[in-house]
mmCIF file of C-alpha atoms in Angstrom:
data_model
loop_
_atom_site.group_PDB
_atom_site.id
_atom_site.type_symbol
_atom_site.label_atom_id
_atom_site.label_comp_id
_atom_site.label_asym_id
_atom_site.label_seq_id
_atom_site.Cartn_x
_atom_site.Cartn_y
_atom_site.Cartn_z
ATOM 1 C CA MET D 218 21.574 3.061 -8.702
ATOM 2 C CA ASP D 219 19.297 5.894 -10.103
ATOM 3 C CA LEU D 220 15.789 5.043 -9.647
ATOM 4 C CA ARG D 221 14.939 7.959 -12.089
ATOM 5 C CA LEU D 222 12.188 9.175 -9.791
ATOM 6 C CA ARG D 223 13.131 12.875 -9.943
ATOM 7 C CA ASP D 224 9.964 14.791 -10.676
ATOM 8 C CA SER D 225 7.960 11.811 -11.027
ATOM 9 C CA VAL D 226 4.412 12.215 -9.701
ATOM 10 C CA VAL D 227 3.534 9.357 -6.929
ATOM 11 C CA VAL D 228 0.498 9.140 -4.831
ATOM 12 C CA VAL D 229 0.825 7.405 -1.619
ATOM 13 C CA THR D 230 -2.504 6.367 0.496
ATOM 14 C CA GLY D 231 -2.382 5.588 3.983
ATOM 15 C CA ALA D 232 0.406 8.057 4.146
ATOM 16 C CA SER D 233 -0.163 9.549 7.531
ATOM 17 C CA ARG D 234 1.832 6.914 9.543
ATOM 18 C CA GLY D 235 3.808 3.741 9.566
ATOM 19 C CA LEU D 236 4.769 2.199 6.038
ATOM 20 C CA GLY D 237 2.983 4.734 4.074
ATOM 21 C CA ALA D 238 4.565 7.506 5.695
ATOM 22 C CA ALA D 239 8.037 5.979 5.284
ATOM 23 C CA MET D 240 7.379 5.390 1.806
ATOM 24 C CA ALA D 241 6.329 9.008 1.167
ATOM 25 C CA ILE D 242 9.315 10.381 2.728
ATOM 26 C CA ALA D 243 11.703 7.982 0.986
ATOM 27 C CA LEU D 244 10.150 8.880 -2.500
ATOM 28 C CA ALA D 245 10.386 12.564 -1.781
ATOM 29 C CA ALA D 246 13.991 11.936 -0.793
ATOM 30 C CA GLU D 247 14.461 10.339 -4.262
ATOM 31 C CA GLY D 248 13.162 13.380 -5.763
ATOM 32 C CA ALA D 249 9.603 12.623 -6.826
ATOM 33 C CA HIS D 250 6.613 14.765 -6.147
ATOM 34 C CA VAL D 251 4.568 12.867 -3.741
ATOM 35 C CA VAL D 252 0.967 13.361 -2.901
ATOM 36 C CA ALA D 253 0.230 11.828 0.453
ATOM 37 C CA ALA D 254 -3.425 10.766 1.124
ATOM 38 C CA ALA D 255 -4.975 9.885 4.395
ATOM 39 C CA ARG D 256 -7.984 10.933 6.608
ATOM 40 C CA SER D 257 -5.840 12.857 9.357
ATOM 41 C CA ALA D 258 -4.787 16.251 7.919
ATOM 42 C CA GLN D 259 -2.787 16.764 11.006
ATOM 43 C CA SER D 260 -0.780 13.565 10.756
ATOM 44 C CA LEU D 261 -0.239 14.328 6.963
ATOM 45 C CA GLU D 262 1.171 17.564 7.654
ATOM 46 C CA ALA D 263 3.639 16.139 9.766
ATOM 47 C CA VAL D 264 4.817 13.815 7.215
ATOM 48 C CA ALA D 265 4.897 16.703 4.613
ATOM 49 C CA GLU D 266 7.340 18.732 6.879
ATOM 50 C CA GLN D 267 9.718 15.803 6.378
ATOM 51 C CA GLY D 268 9.690 15.932 2.656
ATOM 52 C CA GLY D 269 11.886 18.676 1.868
ATOM 53 C CA GLY D 270 8.940 20.690 -0.059
ATOM 54 C CA ARG D 271 8.265 17.657 -2.096
ATOM 55 C CA ILE D 272 5.314 16.221 -0.213
ATOM 56 C CA SER D 273 1.814 17.667 -0.651
ATOM 57 C CA THR D 274 -1.216 16.275 0.995
ATOM 58 C CA VAL D 275 -4.880 15.422 0.211
ATOM 59 C CA GLU D 276 -7.293 14.614 3.038
ATOM 60 C CA THR D 277 -9.051 11.417 1.933
ATOM 61 C CA ASP D 278 -11.231 8.765 3.336
ATOM 62 C CA MET D 279 -11.145 5.606 2.023
ATOM 63 C CA ARG D 280 -14.520 4.481 3.189
ATOM 64 C CA ASP D 281 -15.904 7.404 1.178
ATOM 65 C CA GLU D 282 -16.303 6.608 -2.540
ATOM 66 C CA ALA D 283 -16.877 10.201 -3.246
ATOM 67 C CA SER D 284 -13.618 11.164 -1.466
ATOM 68 C CA VAL D 285 -11.776 8.341 -3.058
ATOM 69 C CA ALA D 286 -12.972 9.293 -6.603
ATOM 70 C CA ALA D 287 -11.861 12.903 -6.072
ATOM 71 C CA LEU D 288 -8.161 12.040 -5.341
ATOM 72 C CA VAL D 289 -6.649 11.315 -8.799
ATOM 73 C CA PRO D 290 -8.430 14.125 -10.694
ATOM 74 C CA GLU D 291 -6.927 16.221 -7.856
ATOM 75 C CA VAL D 292 -3.493 14.789 -8.389
ATOM 76 C CA ILE D 293 -3.685 15.630 -12.000
ATOM 77 C CA ALA D 294 -5.059 19.000 -11.490
ATOM 78 C CA ARG D 295 -1.966 19.926 -9.440
ATOM 79 C CA HIS D 296 0.677 18.167 -11.438
ATOM 80 C CA GLY D 297 -0.705 17.424 -14.959
ATOM 81 C CA ARG D 298 0.088 13.693 -14.520
ATOM 82 C CA ILE D 299 0.611 10.661 -12.328
ATOM 83 C CA ASP D 300 3.378 8.238 -12.785
ATOM 84 C CA GLY D 301 2.938 6.100 -9.939
ATOM 85 C CA LEU D 302 0.364 5.009 -7.282
ATOM 86 C CA ILE D 303 0.959 3.016 -3.920
ATOM 87 C CA ASN D 304 -2.130 1.709 -2.618
ATOM 88 C CA ASN D 305 -1.225 1.344 1.125
ATOM 89 C CA ALA D 306 -4.256 2.407 3.168
ATOM 90 C CA GLY D 307 -5.941 -0.519 4.938
ATOM 91 C CA ILE D 308 -7.706 -1.810 7.889
ATOM 92 C CA ALA D 309 -7.664 -5.237 9.777
ATOM 93 C CA PRO D 310 -10.741 -5.919 11.853
ATOM 94 C CA ALA D 311 -9.836 -8.818 14.268
ATOM 95 C CA GLY D 312 -12.239 -11.156 15.938
ATOM 96 C CA LYS D 313 -13.560 -14.604 15.705
ATOM 97 C CA PHE D 314 -15.518 -15.342 12.296
ATOM 98 C CA VAL D 315 -18.700 -16.729 13.914
ATOM 99 C CA ASP D 316 -19.308 -13.731 15.756
ATOM 100 C CA GLN D 317 -18.524 -10.970 13.242
ATOM 101 C CA ASP D 318 -21.261 -8.703 11.825
ATOM 102 C CA PRO D 319 -21.378 -8.461 8.029
ATOM 103 C CA ALA D 320 -21.074 -4.822 8.419
ATOM 104 C CA ILE D 321 -17.522 -5.267 9.635
ATOM 105 C CA TRP D 322 -16.664 -7.137 6.430
ATOM 106 C CA LYS D 323 -18.136 -4.533 4.237
ATOM 107 C CA ASP D 324 -16.015 -1.969 6.005
ATOM 108 C CA ALA D 325 -12.807 -3.968 5.269
ATOM 109 C CA LEU D 326 -13.800 -4.679 1.714
ATOM 110 C CA ALA D 327 -14.566 -0.963 1.088
ATOM 111 C CA VAL D 328 -11.186 0.181 2.422
ATOM 112 C CA ASN D 329 -8.945 -2.814 1.336
ATOM 113 C CA VAL D 330 -10.533 -3.597 -1.873
ATOM 114 C CA ILE D 331 -13.115 -1.136 -3.368
ATOM 115 C CA ALA D 332 -10.951 1.983 -2.595
ATOM 116 C CA PRO D 333 -7.705 0.568 -4.194
ATOM 117 C CA MET D 334 -9.653 -0.642 -7.312
ATOM 118 C CA MET D 335 -11.239 2.811 -7.858
ATOM 119 C CA LEU D 336 -7.823 4.374 -7.563
ATOM 120 C CA ALA D 337 -6.114 1.803 -9.893
ATOM 121 C CA GLN D 338 -8.715 2.388 -12.498
ATOM 122 C CA ALA D 339 -8.579 6.164 -12.389
ATOM 123 C CA ALA D 340 -4.706 6.081 -12.345
ATOM 124 C CA GLY D 341 -4.715 3.372 -14.924
ATOM 125 C CA ARG D 342 -6.812 5.466 -17.475
ATOM 126 C CA HIS D 343 -4.425 8.272 -17.169
ATOM 127 C CA MET D 344 -1.265 6.015 -17.401
ATOM 128 C CA ILE D 345 -2.535 4.044 -20.467
ATOM 129 C CA GLU D 346 -3.163 7.357 -22.022
ATOM 130 C CA GLN D 347 0.579 8.348 -21.259
ATOM 131 C CA GLN D 348 1.837 4.728 -22.159
ATOM 132 C CA ALA D 349 3.886 4.537 -18.855
ATOM 133 C CA GLY D 350 2.957 4.019 -15.211
ATOM 134 C CA ARG D 351 3.418 1.798 -12.107
ATOM 135 C CA ILE D 352 1.163 0.604 -9.399
ATOM 136 C CA VAL D 353 1.921 -0.758 -6.172
ATOM 137 C CA ASN D 354 -0.571 -2.608 -3.994
ATOM 138 C CA VAL D 355 0.269 -3.300 -0.412
ATOM 139 C CA ALA D 356 -1.314 -6.336 0.540
ATOM 140 C CA SER D 357 -0.302 -8.677 3.592
ATOM 141 C CA THR D 358 1.141 -11.868 4.267
ATOM 142 C CA THR D 359 -2.341 -12.869 5.368
ATOM 143 C CA GLY D 360 -3.390 -12.176 1.676
ATOM 144 C CA VAL D 361 -1.107 -15.061 0.895
ATOM 145 C CA ARG D 362 -1.725 -17.311 3.579
ATOM 146 C CA GLY D 363 -4.750 -17.041 5.737
ATOM 147 C CA LYS D 364 -4.651 -16.211 9.359
ATOM 148 C CA PRO D 365 -7.065 -16.973 12.224
ATOM 149 C CA HIS D 366 -9.430 -14.244 13.799
ATOM 150 C CA LEU D 367 -8.486 -12.108 10.557
ATOM 151 C CA VAL D 368 -10.867 -13.836 8.221
ATOM 152 C CA GLY D 369 -12.045 -10.599 6.815
ATOM 153 C CA TYR D 370 -8.649 -8.908 6.385
ATOM 154 C CA SER D 371 -7.211 -12.200 5.090
ATOM 155 C CA THR D 372 -9.944 -12.209 2.312
ATOM 156 C CA SER D 373 -9.814 -8.829 1.388
ATOM 157 C CA LYS D 374 -5.928 -8.885 1.025
ATOM 158 C CA GLY D 375 -6.250 -12.076 -1.062
ATOM 159 C CA ALA D 376 -8.511 -10.082 -3.414
ATOM 160 C CA VAL D 377 -5.725 -7.348 -3.609
ATOM 161 C CA VAL D 378 -3.149 -10.050 -4.716
ATOM 162 C CA ARG D 379 -5.508 -11.413 -7.203
ATOM 163 C CA MET D 380 -6.372 -7.933 -8.640
ATOM 164 C CA THR D 381 -2.819 -7.067 -8.931
ATOM 165 C CA GLU D 382 -1.926 -10.165 -11.121
ATOM 166 C CA ALA D 383 -4.950 -9.625 -13.344
ATOM 167 C CA LEU D 384 -4.265 -5.992 -13.888
ATOM 168 C CA ALA D 385 -0.663 -6.771 -14.647
ATOM 169 C CA ALA D 386 -1.480 -9.028 -17.417
ATOM 170 C CA GLU D 387 -4.380 -6.585 -18.785
ATOM 171 C CA TRP D 388 -2.014 -3.478 -18.753
ATOM 172 C CA ALA D 389 1.549 -4.741 -19.680
ATOM 173 C CA ARG D 390 1.020 -4.142 -23.413
ATOM 174 C CA HIS D 391 0.472 -0.164 -22.091
ATOM 175 C CA ASN D 392 3.731 -0.045 -20.416
ATOM 176 C CA VAL D 393 1.881 0.035 -17.109
ATOM 177 C CA GLN D 394 3.580 -2.255 -14.384
ATOM 178 C CA VAL D 395 1.279 -3.475 -11.384
ATOM 179 C CA ASN D 396 3.147 -5.203 -8.343
ATOM 180 C CA CYS D 397 1.879 -6.180 -4.963
ATOM 181 C CA ILE D 398 3.918 -6.078 -1.795
ATOM 182 C CA ALA D 399 3.021 -8.281 1.124
ATOM 183 C CA PRO D 400 4.583 -7.323 4.383
ATOM 184 C CA GLY D 401 4.723 -9.412 7.394
ATOM 185 C CA ALA D 402 5.381 -8.170 11.029
ATOM 186 C CA PHE D 403 6.606 -4.568 10.947
ATOM 187 C CA VAL D 404 7.088 -2.055 13.977
ATOM 188 C CA THR D 405 4.440 0.482 13.352
ATOM 189 C CA GLU D 406 1.691 2.082 15.178
ATOM 190 C CA ALA D 407 -0.914 -0.589 14.114
ATOM 191 C CA GLN D 408 1.270 -3.100 15.798
ATOM 192 C CA LYS D 409 1.370 -1.172 18.885
ATOM 193 C CA ALA D 410 -0.427 -3.735 21.125
ATOM 194 C CA VAL D 411 2.104 -6.371 20.231
ATOM 195 C CA THR D 412 5.370 -4.052 20.413
ATOM 196 C CA GLU D 413 4.302 -2.665 23.759
ATOM 197 C CA SER D 414 3.676 -6.080 25.536
ATOM 198 C CA PRO D 415 6.684 -8.095 26.219
ATOM 199 C CA GLU D 416 4.655 -11.294 26.087
ATOM 200 C CA LEU D 417 2.780 -10.649 22.956
ATOM 201 C CA HIS D 418 6.070 -9.311 21.219
ATOM 202 C CA ALA D 419 7.993 -12.461 22.254
ATOM 203 C CA ARG D 420 5.217 -14.683 21.055
ATOM 204 C CA ARG D 421 5.142 -12.791 17.703
ATOM 205 C CA VAL D 422 8.968 -12.840 17.198
ATOM 206 C CA ALA D 423 9.229 -16.468 17.806
ATOM 207 C CA LYS D 424 7.171 -17.138 14.562
ATOM 208 C CA ILE D 425 9.611 -15.157 12.361
ATOM 209 C CA PRO D 426 12.794 -17.016 11.188
ATOM 210 C CA ALA D 427 14.695 -13.697 11.305
ATOM 211 C CA GLY D 428 13.957 -13.591 15.122
ATOM 212 C CA ARG D 429 12.662 -9.798 15.052
ATOM 213 C CA MET D 430 9.922 -7.482 13.612
ATOM 214 C CA ALA D 431 11.030 -5.113 10.759
ATOM 215 C CA ASP D 432 11.604 -1.459 10.769
ATOM 216 C CA PRO D 433 9.486 0.270 7.957
ATOM 217 C CA ALA D 434 12.642 1.661 6.491
ATOM 218 C CA GLU D 435 13.346 -1.998 5.374
ATOM 219 C CA LEU D 436 10.231 -1.975 3.068
ATOM 220 C CA VAL D 437 11.257 1.429 1.507
ATOM 221 C CA PRO D 438 13.855 0.229 -1.115
ATOM 222 C CA LEU D 439 11.568 -2.275 -2.670
ATOM 223 C CA ALA D 440 8.680 0.057 -3.019
ATOM 224 C CA CYS D 441 10.734 2.663 -4.451
ATOM 225 C CA LEU D 442 11.997 0.376 -6.938
ATOM 226 C CA LEU D 443 8.522 -0.977 -8.084
ATOM 227 C CA VAL D 444 7.095 2.277 -8.483
ATOM 228 C CA SER D 445 10.075 3.772 -10.443
ATOM 229 C CA PRO D 446 10.891 3.553 -14.251
ATOM 230 C CA ALA D 447 13.750 1.282 -13.377
ATOM 231 C CA SER D 448 11.839 -2.024 -13.293
ATOM 232 C CA PRO D 449 10.016 -1.850 -16.769
ATOM 233 C CA PHE D 450 9.742 -5.641 -17.037
ATOM 234 C CA THR D 451 8.728 -6.609 -13.427
ATOM 235 C CA THR D 452 5.032 -6.711 -13.283
ATOM 236 C CA GLY D 453 2.387 -9.113 -11.569
ATOM 237 C CA GLY D 454 4.719 -9.861 -8.911
ATOM 238 C CA VAL D 455 3.828 -10.395 -5.387
ATOM 239 C CA PHE D 456 6.831 -9.521 -3.139
ATOM 240 C CA VAL D 457 6.704 -11.049 0.440
ATOM 241 C CA VAL D 458 8.729 -9.150 3.087
ATOM 242 C CA ASP D 459 8.436 -10.985 6.342
ATOM 243 C CA GLY D 460 11.774 -12.320 7.314
ATOM 244 C CA GLY D 461 11.134 -15.725 6.264
ATOM 245 C CA GLU D 462 7.810 -16.220 8.205
ATOM 246 C CA SER D 463 5.460 -17.290 5.218
ATOM 247 C CA GLY D 464 8.237 -19.614 3.883
ATOM 248 C CA LYS D 465 8.499 -22.238 6.550
ATOM 249 C CA LEU D 466 6.139 -25.178 7.114
#
């Protein structure tokens, strides 16, 4: 199936590792011009080297509103347009809710909600003007169902889900599709503490009906489809990718 991504311009945040890196590399393989954004310039360059000359990088700090505000204008200055945005960057502070300082919540909301909102707004203005565009927000299964010791993360990702649905309804008439992916347990650097501990890994996998954690490559086809022109009537969706975990009682 031709996703018609060749020469489209797609921004991927949190693209220096894990799911973001996998999506950036896959989109480049589909022929898109990918702008990979993250804090680590060195890690971004390592990702760009795998893009066949189709991945450029922008060092962006999602905690810094000025840095976030500069991203979309930089993309348009380079390419003259923006066709897709994948809001993937996020943080997941863990801890007992009764012990958490409000500063931890503010940090999670800044990275997981405010930054994606700012980028969606900036990209959306351009997409509405060109009457075409796709935004994919990466939430989490904890944004669909709450999880103990991740109350701030669950709250922020729940906000991302609601933002996705509201923007989809508001922008559908402009041919701008907004969807959300809610990943479950994937083998990424963020899950290193789990994957490197046989005990923790066994306990985590026991909760997943599929009986394993997923590889980032297993998220890539859905992300590419949702950010492509091949799914023009799909908007406002929340696509859970978790091996059946959130579907069980």
